[in-house]
Short mmCIF file of C-alpha atoms in Angstrom, two decimals:
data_model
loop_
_atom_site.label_atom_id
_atom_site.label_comp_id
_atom_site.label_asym_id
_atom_site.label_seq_id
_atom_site.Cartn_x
_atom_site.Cartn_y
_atom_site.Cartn_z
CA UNK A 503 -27.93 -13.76 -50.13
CA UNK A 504 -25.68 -16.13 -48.44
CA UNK A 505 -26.69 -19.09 -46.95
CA UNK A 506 -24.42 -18.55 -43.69
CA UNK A 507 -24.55 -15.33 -42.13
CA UNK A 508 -22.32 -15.37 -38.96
CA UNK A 509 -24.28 -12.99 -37.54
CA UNK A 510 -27.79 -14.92 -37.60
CA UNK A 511 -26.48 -18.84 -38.07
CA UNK A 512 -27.38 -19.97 -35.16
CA UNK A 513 -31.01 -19.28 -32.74
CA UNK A 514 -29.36 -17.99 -29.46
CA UNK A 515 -31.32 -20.32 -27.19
CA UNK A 516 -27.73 -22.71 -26.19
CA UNK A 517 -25.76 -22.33 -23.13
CA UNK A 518 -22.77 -23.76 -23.52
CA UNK A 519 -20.69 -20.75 -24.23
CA UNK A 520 -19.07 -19.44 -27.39
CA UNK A 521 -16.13 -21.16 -29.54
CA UNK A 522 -14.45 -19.77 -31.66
CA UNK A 523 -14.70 -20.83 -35.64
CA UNK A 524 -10.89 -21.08 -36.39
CA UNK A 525 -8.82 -21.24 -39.82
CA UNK A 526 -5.96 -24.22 -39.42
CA UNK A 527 -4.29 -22.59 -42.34
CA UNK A 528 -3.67 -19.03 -40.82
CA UNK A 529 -5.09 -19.07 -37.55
CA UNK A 530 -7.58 -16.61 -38.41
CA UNK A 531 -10.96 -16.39 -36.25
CA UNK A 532 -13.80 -16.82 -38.77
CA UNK A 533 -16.63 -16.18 -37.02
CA UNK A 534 -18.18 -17.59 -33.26
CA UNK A 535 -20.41 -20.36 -32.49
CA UNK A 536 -22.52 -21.02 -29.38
CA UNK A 537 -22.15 -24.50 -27.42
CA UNK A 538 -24.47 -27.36 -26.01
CA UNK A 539 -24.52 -27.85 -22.66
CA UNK A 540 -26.08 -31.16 -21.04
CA UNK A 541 -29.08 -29.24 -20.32
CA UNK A 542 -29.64 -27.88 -23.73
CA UNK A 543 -29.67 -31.39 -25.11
CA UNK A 544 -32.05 -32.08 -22.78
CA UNK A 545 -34.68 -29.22 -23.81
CA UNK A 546 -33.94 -30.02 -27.81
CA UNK A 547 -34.31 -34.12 -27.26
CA UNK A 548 -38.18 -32.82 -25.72
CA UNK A 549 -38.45 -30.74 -28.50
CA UNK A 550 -37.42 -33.29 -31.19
CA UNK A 551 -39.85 -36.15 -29.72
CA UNK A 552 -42.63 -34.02 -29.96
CA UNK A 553 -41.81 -33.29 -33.18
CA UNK A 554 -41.06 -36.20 -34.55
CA UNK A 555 -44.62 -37.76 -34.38
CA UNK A 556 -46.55 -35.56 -37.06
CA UNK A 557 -42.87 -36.01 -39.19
CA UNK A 558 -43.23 -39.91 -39.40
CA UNK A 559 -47.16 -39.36 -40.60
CA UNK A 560 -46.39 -37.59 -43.62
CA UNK A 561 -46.57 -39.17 -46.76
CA UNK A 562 -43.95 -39.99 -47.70
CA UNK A 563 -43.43 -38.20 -50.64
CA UNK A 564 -43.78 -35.27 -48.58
CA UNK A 565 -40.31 -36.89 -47.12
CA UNK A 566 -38.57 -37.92 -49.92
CA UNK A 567 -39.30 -34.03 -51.71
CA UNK A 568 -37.13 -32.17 -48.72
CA UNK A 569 -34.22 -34.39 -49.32
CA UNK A 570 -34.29 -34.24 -52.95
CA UNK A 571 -34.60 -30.14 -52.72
CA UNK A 572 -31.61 -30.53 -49.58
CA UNK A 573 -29.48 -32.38 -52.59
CA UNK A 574 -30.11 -30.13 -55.18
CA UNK A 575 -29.13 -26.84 -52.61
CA UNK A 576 -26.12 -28.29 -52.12
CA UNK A 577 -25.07 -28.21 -56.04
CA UNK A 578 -26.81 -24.59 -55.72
CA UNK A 579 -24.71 -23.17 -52.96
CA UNK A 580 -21.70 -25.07 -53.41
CA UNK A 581 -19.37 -21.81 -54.13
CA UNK A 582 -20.36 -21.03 -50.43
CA UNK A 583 -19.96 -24.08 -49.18
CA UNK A 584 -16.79 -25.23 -50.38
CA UNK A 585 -15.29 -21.88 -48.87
CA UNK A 586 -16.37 -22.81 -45.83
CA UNK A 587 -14.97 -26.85 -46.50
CA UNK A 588 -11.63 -25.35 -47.54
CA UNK A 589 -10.95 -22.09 -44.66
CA UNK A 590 -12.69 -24.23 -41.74
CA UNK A 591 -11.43 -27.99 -42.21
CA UNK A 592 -8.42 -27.33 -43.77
CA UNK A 593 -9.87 -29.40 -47.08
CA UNK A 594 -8.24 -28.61 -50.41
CA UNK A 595 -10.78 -27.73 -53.13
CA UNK A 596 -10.90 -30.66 -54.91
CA UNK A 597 -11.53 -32.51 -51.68
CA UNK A 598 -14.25 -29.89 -50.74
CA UNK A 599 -15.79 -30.48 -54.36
CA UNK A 600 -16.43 -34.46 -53.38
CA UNK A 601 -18.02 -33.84 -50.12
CA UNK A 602 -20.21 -31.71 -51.87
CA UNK A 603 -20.75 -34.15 -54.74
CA UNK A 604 -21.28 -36.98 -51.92
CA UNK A 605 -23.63 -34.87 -49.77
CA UNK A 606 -25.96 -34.37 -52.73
CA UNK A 607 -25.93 -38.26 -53.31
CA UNK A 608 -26.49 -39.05 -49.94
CA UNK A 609 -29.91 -36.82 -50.29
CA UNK A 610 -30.71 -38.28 -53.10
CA UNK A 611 -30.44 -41.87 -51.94
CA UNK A 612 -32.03 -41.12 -48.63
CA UNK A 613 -35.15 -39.39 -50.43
CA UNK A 614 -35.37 -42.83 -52.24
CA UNK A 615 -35.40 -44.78 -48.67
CA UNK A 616 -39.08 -42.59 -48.16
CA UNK A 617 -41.22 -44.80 -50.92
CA UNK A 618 -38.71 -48.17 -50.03
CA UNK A 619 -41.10 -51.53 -48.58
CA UNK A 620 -41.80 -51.61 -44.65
CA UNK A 621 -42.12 -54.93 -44.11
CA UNK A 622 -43.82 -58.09 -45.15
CA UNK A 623 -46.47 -60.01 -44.92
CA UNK A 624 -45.74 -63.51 -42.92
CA UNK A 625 -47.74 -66.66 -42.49
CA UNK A 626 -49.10 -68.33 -39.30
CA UNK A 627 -50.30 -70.88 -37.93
CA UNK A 628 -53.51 -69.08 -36.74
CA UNK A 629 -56.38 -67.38 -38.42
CA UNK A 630 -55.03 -64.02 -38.20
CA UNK A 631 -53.01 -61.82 -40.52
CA UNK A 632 -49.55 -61.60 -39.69
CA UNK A 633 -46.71 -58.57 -41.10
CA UNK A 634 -43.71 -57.06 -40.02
CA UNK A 635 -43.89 -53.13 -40.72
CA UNK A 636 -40.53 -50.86 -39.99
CA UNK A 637 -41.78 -47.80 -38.19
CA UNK A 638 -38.98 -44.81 -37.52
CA UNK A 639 -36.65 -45.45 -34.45
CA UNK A 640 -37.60 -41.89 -33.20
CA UNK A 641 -35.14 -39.50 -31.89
CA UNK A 642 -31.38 -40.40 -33.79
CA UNK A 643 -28.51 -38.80 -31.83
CA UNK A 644 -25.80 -38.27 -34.39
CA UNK A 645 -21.65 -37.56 -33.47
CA UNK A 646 -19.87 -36.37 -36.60
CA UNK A 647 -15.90 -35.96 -36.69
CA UNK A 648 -14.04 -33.15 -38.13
CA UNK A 649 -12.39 -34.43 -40.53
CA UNK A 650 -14.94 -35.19 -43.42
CA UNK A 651 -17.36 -32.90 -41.31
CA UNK A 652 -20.59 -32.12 -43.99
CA UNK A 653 -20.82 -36.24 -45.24
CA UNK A 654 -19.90 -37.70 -42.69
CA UNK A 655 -22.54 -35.90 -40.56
CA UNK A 656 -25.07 -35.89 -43.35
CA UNK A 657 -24.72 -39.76 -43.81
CA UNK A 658 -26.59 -40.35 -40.74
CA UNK A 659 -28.97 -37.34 -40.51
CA UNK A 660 -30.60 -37.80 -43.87
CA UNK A 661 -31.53 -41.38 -43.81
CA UNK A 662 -32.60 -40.46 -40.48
CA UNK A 663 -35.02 -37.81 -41.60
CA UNK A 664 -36.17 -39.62 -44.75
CA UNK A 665 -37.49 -42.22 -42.43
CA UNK A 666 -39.44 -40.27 -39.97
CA UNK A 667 -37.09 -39.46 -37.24
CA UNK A 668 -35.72 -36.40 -35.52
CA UNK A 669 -31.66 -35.70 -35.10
CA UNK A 670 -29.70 -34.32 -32.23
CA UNK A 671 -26.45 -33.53 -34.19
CA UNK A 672 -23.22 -33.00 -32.68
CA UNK A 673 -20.60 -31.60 -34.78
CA UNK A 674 -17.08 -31.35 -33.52
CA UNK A 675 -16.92 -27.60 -32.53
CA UNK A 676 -13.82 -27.39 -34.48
CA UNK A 677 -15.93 -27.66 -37.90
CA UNK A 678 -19.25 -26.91 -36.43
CA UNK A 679 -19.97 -24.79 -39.23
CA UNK A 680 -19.29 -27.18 -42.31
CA UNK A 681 -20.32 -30.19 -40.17
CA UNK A 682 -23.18 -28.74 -38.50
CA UNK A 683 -24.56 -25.37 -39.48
CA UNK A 684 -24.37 -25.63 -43.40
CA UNK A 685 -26.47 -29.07 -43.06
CA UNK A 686 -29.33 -27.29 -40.88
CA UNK A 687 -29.23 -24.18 -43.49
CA UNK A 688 -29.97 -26.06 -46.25
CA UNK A 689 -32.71 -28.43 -45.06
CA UNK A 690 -34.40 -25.40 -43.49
CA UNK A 691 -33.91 -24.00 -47.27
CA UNK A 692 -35.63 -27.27 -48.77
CA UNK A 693 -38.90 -27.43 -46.23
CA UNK A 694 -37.88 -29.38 -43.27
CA UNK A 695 -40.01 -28.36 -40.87
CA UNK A 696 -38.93 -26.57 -37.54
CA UNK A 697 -38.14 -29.17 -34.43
CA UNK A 698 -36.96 -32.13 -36.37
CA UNK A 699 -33.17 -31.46 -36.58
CA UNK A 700 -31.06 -29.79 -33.72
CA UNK A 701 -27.46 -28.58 -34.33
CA UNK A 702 -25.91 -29.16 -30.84
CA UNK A 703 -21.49 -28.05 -30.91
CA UNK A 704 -20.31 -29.23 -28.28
CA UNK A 705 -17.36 -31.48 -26.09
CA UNK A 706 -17.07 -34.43 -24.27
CA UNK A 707 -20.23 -33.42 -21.28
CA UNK A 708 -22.72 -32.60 -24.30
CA UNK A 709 -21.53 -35.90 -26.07
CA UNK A 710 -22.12 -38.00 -22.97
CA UNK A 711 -25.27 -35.78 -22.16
CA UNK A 712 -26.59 -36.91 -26.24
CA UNK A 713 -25.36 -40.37 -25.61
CA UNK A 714 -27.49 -40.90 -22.00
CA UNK A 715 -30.40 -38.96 -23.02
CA UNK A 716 -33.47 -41.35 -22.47
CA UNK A 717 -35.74 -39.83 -25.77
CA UNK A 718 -32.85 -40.29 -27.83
CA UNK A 719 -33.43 -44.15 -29.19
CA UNK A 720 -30.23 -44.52 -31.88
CA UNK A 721 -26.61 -43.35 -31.59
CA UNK A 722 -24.50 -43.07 -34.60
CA UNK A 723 -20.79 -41.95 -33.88
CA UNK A 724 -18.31 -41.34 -36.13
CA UNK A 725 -14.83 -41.06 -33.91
CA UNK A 726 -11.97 -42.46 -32.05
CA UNK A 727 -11.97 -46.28 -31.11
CA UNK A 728 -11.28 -45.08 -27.51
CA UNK A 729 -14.17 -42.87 -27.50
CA UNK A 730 -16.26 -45.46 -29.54
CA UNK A 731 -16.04 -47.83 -26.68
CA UNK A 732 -17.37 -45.23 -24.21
CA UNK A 733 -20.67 -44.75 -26.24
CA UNK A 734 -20.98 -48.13 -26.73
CA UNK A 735 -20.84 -48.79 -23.00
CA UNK A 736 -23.01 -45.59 -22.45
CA UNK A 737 -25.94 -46.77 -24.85
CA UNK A 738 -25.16 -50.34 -23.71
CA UNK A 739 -25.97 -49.88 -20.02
CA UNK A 740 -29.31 -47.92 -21.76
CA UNK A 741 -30.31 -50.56 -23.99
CA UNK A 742 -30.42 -48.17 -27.00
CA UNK A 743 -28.50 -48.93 -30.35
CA UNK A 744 -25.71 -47.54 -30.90
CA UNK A 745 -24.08 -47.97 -34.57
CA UNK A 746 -19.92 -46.99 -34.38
CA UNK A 747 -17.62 -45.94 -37.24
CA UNK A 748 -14.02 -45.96 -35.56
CA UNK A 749 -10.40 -46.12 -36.43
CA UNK A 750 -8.27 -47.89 -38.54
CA UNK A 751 -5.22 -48.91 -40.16
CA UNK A 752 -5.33 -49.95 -43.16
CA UNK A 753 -3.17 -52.25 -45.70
CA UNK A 754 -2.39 -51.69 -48.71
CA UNK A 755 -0.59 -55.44 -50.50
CA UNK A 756 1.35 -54.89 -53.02
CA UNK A 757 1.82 -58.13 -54.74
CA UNK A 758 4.75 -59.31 -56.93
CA UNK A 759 3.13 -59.13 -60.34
CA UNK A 760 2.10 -55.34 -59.72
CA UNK A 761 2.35 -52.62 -62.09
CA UNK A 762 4.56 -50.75 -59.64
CA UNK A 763 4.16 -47.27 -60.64
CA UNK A 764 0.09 -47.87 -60.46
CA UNK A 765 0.74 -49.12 -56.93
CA UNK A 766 2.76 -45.92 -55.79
CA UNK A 767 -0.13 -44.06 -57.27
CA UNK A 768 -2.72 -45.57 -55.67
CA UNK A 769 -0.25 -45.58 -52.44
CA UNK A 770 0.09 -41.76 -52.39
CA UNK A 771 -3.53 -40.80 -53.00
CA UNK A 772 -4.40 -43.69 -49.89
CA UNK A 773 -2.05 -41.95 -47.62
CA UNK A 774 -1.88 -38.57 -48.02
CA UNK A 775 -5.32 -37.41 -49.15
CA UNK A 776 -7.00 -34.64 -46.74
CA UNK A 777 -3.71 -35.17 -44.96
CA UNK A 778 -4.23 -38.47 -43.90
CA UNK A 779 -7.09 -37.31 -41.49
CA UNK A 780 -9.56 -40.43 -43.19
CA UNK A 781 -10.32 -43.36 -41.30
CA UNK A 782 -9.57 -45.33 -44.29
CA UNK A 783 -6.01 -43.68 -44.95
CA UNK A 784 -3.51 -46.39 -45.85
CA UNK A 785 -1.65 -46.83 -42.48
CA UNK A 786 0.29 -50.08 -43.87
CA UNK A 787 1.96 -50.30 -47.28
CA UNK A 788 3.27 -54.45 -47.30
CA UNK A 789 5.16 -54.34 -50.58
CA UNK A 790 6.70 -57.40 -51.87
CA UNK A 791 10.17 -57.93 -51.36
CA UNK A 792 11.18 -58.20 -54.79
CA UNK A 793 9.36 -54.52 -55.73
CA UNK A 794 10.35 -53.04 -51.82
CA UNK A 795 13.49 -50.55 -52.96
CA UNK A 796 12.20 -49.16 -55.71
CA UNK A 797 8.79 -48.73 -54.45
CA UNK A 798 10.06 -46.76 -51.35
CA UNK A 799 12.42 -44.90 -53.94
CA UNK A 800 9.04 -44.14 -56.07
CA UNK A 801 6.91 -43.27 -53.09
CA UNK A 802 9.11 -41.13 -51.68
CA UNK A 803 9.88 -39.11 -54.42
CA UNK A 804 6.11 -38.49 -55.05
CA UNK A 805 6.21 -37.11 -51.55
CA UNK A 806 8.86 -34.86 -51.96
CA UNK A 807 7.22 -33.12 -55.10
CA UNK A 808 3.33 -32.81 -53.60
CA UNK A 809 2.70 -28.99 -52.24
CA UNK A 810 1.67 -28.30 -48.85
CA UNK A 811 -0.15 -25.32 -48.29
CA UNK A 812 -2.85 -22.95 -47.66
CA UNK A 813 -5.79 -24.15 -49.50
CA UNK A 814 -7.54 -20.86 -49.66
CA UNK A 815 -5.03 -18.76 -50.98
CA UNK A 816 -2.51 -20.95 -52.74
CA UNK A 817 -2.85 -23.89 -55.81
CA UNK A 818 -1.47 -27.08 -52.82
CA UNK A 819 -2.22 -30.63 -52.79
CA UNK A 820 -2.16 -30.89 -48.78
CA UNK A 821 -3.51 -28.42 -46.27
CA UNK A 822 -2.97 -28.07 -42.94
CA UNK A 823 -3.78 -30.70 -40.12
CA UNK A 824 -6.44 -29.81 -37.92
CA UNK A 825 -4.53 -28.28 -34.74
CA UNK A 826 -1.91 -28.51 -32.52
CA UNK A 827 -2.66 -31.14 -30.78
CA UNK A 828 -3.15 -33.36 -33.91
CA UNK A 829 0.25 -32.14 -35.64
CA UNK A 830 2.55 -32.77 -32.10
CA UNK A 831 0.94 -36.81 -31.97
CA UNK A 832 1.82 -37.07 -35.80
CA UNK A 833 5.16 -35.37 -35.37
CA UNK A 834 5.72 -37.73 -32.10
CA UNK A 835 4.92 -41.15 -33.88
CA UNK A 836 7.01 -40.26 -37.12
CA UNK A 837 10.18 -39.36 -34.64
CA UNK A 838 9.77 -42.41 -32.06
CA UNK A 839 9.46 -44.41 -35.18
CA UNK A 840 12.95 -43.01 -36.42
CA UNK A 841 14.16 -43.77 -33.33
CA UNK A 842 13.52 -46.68 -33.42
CA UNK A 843 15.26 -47.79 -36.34
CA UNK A 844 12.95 -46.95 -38.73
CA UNK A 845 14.07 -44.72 -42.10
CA UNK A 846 12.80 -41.39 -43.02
CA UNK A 847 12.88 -42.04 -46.80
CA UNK A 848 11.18 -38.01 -47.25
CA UNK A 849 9.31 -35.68 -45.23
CA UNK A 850 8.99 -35.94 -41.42
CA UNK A 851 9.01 -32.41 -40.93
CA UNK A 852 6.38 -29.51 -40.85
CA UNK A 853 5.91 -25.44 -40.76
CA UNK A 854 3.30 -24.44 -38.36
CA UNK A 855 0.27 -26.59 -39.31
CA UNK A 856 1.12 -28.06 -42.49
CA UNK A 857 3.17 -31.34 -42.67
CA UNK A 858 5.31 -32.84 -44.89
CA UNK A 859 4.26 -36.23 -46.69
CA UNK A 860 6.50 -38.52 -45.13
CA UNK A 861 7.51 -41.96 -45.88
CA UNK A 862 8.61 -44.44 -43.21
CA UNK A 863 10.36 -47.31 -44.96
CA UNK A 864 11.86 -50.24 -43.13
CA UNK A 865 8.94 -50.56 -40.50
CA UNK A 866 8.53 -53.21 -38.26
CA UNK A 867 6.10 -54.71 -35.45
CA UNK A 868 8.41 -52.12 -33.70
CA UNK A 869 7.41 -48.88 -35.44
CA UNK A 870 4.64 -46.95 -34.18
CA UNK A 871 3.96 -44.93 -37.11
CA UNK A 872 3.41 -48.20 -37.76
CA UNK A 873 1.34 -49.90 -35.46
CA UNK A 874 -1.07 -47.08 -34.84
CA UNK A 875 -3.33 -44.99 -36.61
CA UNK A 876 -1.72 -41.60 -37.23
CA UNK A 877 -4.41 -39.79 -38.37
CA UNK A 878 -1.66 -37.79 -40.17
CA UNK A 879 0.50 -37.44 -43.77
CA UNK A 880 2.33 -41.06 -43.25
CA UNK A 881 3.00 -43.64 -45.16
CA UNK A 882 4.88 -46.58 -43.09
CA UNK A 883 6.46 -49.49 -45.75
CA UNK A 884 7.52 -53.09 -44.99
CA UNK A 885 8.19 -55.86 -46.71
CA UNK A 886 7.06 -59.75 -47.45
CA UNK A 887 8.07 -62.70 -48.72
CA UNK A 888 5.44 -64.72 -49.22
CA UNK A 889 1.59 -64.58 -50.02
CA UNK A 890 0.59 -66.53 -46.10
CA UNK A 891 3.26 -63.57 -44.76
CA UNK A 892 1.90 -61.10 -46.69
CA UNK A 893 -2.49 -62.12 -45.31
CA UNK A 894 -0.49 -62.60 -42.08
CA UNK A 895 0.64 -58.90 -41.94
CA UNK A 896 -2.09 -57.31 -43.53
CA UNK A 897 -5.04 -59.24 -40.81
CA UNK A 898 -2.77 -58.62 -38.05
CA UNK A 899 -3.68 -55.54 -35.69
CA UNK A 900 -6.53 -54.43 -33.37
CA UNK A 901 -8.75 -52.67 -37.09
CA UNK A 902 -11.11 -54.09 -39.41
CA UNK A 903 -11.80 -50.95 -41.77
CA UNK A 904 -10.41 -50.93 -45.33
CA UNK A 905 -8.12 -53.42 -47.30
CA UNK A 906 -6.58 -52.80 -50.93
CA UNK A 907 -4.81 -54.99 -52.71
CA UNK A 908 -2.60 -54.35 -56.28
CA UNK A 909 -2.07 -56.94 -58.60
CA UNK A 910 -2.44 -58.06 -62.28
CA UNK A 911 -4.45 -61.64 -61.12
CA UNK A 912 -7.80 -60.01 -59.55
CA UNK A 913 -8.40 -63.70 -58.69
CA UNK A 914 -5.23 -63.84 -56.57
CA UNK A 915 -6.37 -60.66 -55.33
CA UNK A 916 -10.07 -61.99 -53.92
CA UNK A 917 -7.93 -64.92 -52.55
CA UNK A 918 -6.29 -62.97 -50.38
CA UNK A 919 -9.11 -60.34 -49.20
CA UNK A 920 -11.02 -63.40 -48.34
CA UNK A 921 -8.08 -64.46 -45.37
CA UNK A 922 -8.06 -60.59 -44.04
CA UNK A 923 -11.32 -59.48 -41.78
CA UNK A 924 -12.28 -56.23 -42.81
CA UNK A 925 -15.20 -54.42 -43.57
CA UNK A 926 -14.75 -52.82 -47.01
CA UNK A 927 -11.85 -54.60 -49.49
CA UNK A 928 -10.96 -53.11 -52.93
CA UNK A 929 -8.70 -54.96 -55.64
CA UNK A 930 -6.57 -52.79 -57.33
CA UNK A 931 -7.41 -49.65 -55.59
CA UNK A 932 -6.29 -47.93 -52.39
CA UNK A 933 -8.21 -48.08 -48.99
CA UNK A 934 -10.17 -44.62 -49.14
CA UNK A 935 -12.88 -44.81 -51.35
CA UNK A 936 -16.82 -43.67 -50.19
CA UNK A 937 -20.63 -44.08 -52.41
CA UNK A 938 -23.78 -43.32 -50.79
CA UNK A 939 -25.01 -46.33 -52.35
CA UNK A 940 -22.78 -48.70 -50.57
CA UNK A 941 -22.48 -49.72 -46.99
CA UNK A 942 -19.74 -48.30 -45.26
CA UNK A 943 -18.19 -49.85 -41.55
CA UNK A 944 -15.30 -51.75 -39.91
CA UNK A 945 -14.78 -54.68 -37.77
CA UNK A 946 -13.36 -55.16 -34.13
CA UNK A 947 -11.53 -51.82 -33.22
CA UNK A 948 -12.85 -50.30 -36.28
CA UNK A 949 -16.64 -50.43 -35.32
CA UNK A 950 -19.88 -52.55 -35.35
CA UNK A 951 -19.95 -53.31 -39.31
CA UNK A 952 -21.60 -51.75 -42.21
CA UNK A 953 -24.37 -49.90 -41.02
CA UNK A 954 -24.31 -46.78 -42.91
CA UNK A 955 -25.34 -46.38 -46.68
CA UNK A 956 -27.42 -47.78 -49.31
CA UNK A 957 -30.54 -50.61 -47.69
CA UNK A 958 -28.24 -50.81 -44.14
CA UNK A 959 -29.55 -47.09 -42.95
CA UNK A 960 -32.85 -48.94 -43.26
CA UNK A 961 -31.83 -51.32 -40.15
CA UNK A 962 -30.08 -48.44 -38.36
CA UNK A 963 -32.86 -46.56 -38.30
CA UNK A 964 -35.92 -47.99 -38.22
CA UNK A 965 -37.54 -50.55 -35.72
CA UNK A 966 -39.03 -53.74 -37.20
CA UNK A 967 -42.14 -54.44 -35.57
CA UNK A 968 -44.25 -57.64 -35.85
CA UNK A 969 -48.40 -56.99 -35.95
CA UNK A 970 -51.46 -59.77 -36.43
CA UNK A 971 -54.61 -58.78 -36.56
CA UNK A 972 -57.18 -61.59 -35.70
CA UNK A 973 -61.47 -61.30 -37.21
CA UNK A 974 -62.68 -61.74 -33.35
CA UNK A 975 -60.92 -61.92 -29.88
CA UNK A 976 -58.94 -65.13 -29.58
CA UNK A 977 -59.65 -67.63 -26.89
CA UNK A 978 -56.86 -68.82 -24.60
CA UNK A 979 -57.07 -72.09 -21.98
CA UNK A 980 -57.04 -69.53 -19.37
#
């Protein structure tokens, strides 16, 4: 029996209106879901608070068992699953294959953050006995992208859960399926009990509604700097937390003493995985001048021979971009960019939804493929001379996400991550890489730091509350 029936997937009980489930590749209408309006936020933050209380009293290995049952379903159903990965986000299969692989990880750890310490025991200066104890934040609102829908919608809700709290999710509607649905079907498979998680599709009004809702404690959003800053203001003016994964564009050094070809291979992978639709994509190659030519020459030809594609039906190494909308910004930047004097080395060109891996080469301060995040199949190069030019470059820029740097001296290589602010730094790798052991987050335009993953989902969702207990009343002057 499959675990998504389009006909029974979701209760009935929103209001929002219906979407339709739509594949990038071909078009095709997969199936309908039903939208959140404000008001059914509303009725499902009520229904998660009361909820949420007899959730937080169980032991916890009572916890810890639904998220290790949630990781192994995901292993169990991943034939389903990665269908669903591949037709609704546009994912090839091998790219559908590590969500899975990091969804049943990120179970896994979070059934592990059930048994961890909650708190410690202090001293004080008066007879009493004095601990800190973390108790569950209580109702999490969670605001996953489409992009790497199932973990990066899962990396929030299952910490969440494992530590006594109820979720409000929203998925994008455009994978609220793979992002949404699929998570709710398989922790209903592995015991979560009824009330605790809510799958709420929806736009802008339901985000804002999730965001303002006064039960809902803890925001974690996954999105756009430029909606990023609106949540933060939202949940600022509310005095709630609110933790923000945002944009980025990200550098990739490649140093003088590189292995070149090793650098164009970790250069292609960085920018044209998932079609460039990661946060982490490498936005920025900075190539040494004395390795520039020939890397472009290199890169460029490894663009020209990747296959773009429909993942469902054909053997590709790219997909299709999301939509529409997505492909005409990417297709904007990469021809603004040639005109201004930038050079299309390959690519820069598309069929329908599917485009070309393109290579800027020659960019500049004036280049906007650039400058700003694409969120697309590009891969802008410039040049350095020198190592100061080259930390200049790379820290220069509104993001803070991911760094990599490529060179034989790993030392040289630490030198230089430690003179560019970002939140996540590899040496002799490319900028997207993900574990559900370690913390993930950017800094500045790129978000609030590393607050998801491994001991930091502790502090993003959980309170840390200080309690003394005393043998008799104390006495006070007055």
């Amino acid at each position: 029996m499959p675990l998504l029936d389009p006909k029974t997937w979701q209760p009935g009980t929103l209001s929002g209106g219906e979407s339709a489930v739509v594949e990038p590749a071909t078009g095709d209408t997969l199936g309908t879901v039903t939208l959140a309006s404000p008001e059914d936020i509303a009725a499902a933050s009520a229904t998660a608070e009361a909820a949420r209380r007899g959730w937080a009293a169980a032991p916890y290995p009572v916890r810890a068992g639904v998220l290790r049952r949630a990781g192994d379903l995901f292993a169990a159903h991943a034939d389903e699953l990665r269908q669903w990965l591949v037709r609704e986000s546009g994912s090839v299969p091998g790219k559908a294959d590590f969500e899975l692989r990091i969804a049943a990880q990120e179970c896994y750890e979070a059934a592990a953050l059930a048994s961890r310490p909650t708190g410690q025991v202090l001293p004080s200066e008066e007879p009493r006995f004095s601990y800190t104890r973390r108790v569950p934040a209580g109702v999490v609102g969670v605001i996953a992208p489409f992009n790497v829908p199932l973990v990066l919608a899962l990396r929030s809700v299952a910490p969440a859960l494992a530590l006594g709290n109820a979720v409000l999710l929203k998925p994008d509607p455009r994978t609220a399926v793979c992002g949404g649905l699929a998570l709710a079907a398989v922790l209903a498979e592995a015991g979560l009990p009824e009330g605790l998680l809510h799958i709420l599709p929806g736009g802008a009004a339901a985000g804002q509604a999730l965001v303002a809702d006064e039960r809902v404690r803890v925001i974690s959003f996954t999105g756009s700097t430029g909606a990023g800053r609106a949540v933060g203001e939202t949940a600022g003016r509310r005095l709630k937390r609110a933790h923000l994964e945002l944009g980025g564009n990200s550098a990739l050094v490649v140093l003088a003493d590189a292995d070149i070809e090793a650098a164009v291979a970790q250069a292609s992978w960085g920018s044209f995985f998932h079609q460039g639709q990661i946060c982490m994509t490498t936005g920025r190659h900075l190539v040494h001048a004395s390795l520039y030519e020939e890397y472009v020459e290199r890169l460029a030809a490894r663009a020209e021979s990747l296959t773009v594609g429909d993942p469902y039906r054909e053997q590709v190494q790219l997909g299709p971009v999301i939509d529409t909308a997505q492909l005409t910004r990417i297709d904007a930047l990469v021809k603004e960019s040639a005109a201004r004097g930038a050079r299309i080395a390959a690519g820069g060109g598309h069929q329908d939804l599917f485009y070309r891996p393109t290579v800027v080469a020659d960019a500049d301060d004036h280049t906007p493929a650039y400058t700003e995040e694409v969120f697309g199949p590009v891969a802008p190069v410039r040049s350095f001379a020198t190592f100061d030019e080259a930390a200049a470059l790379a820290a220069a820029g509104p993001y803070g996400l991911s760094l990599g740097i490529v060179t034989r001296d790993t030392a040289l290589g630490l030198e230089l991550a430690d003179r560019i602010p970002t939140g996540i730094a590899h040496i002799n790798d490319q900028t997207v890489n993900d574990e559900a052991v370690a913390p993930f987050g950017g800094l500045a335009a790129s978000g609030t730091g590393a607050r998801f993953g491994g001991e930091a989902n502790l502090d993003a969702f959980t309170e840390l509350r200080w309690t003394t207990v005393r043998r008799e009343p104390a006495g006070h002057p007055f």
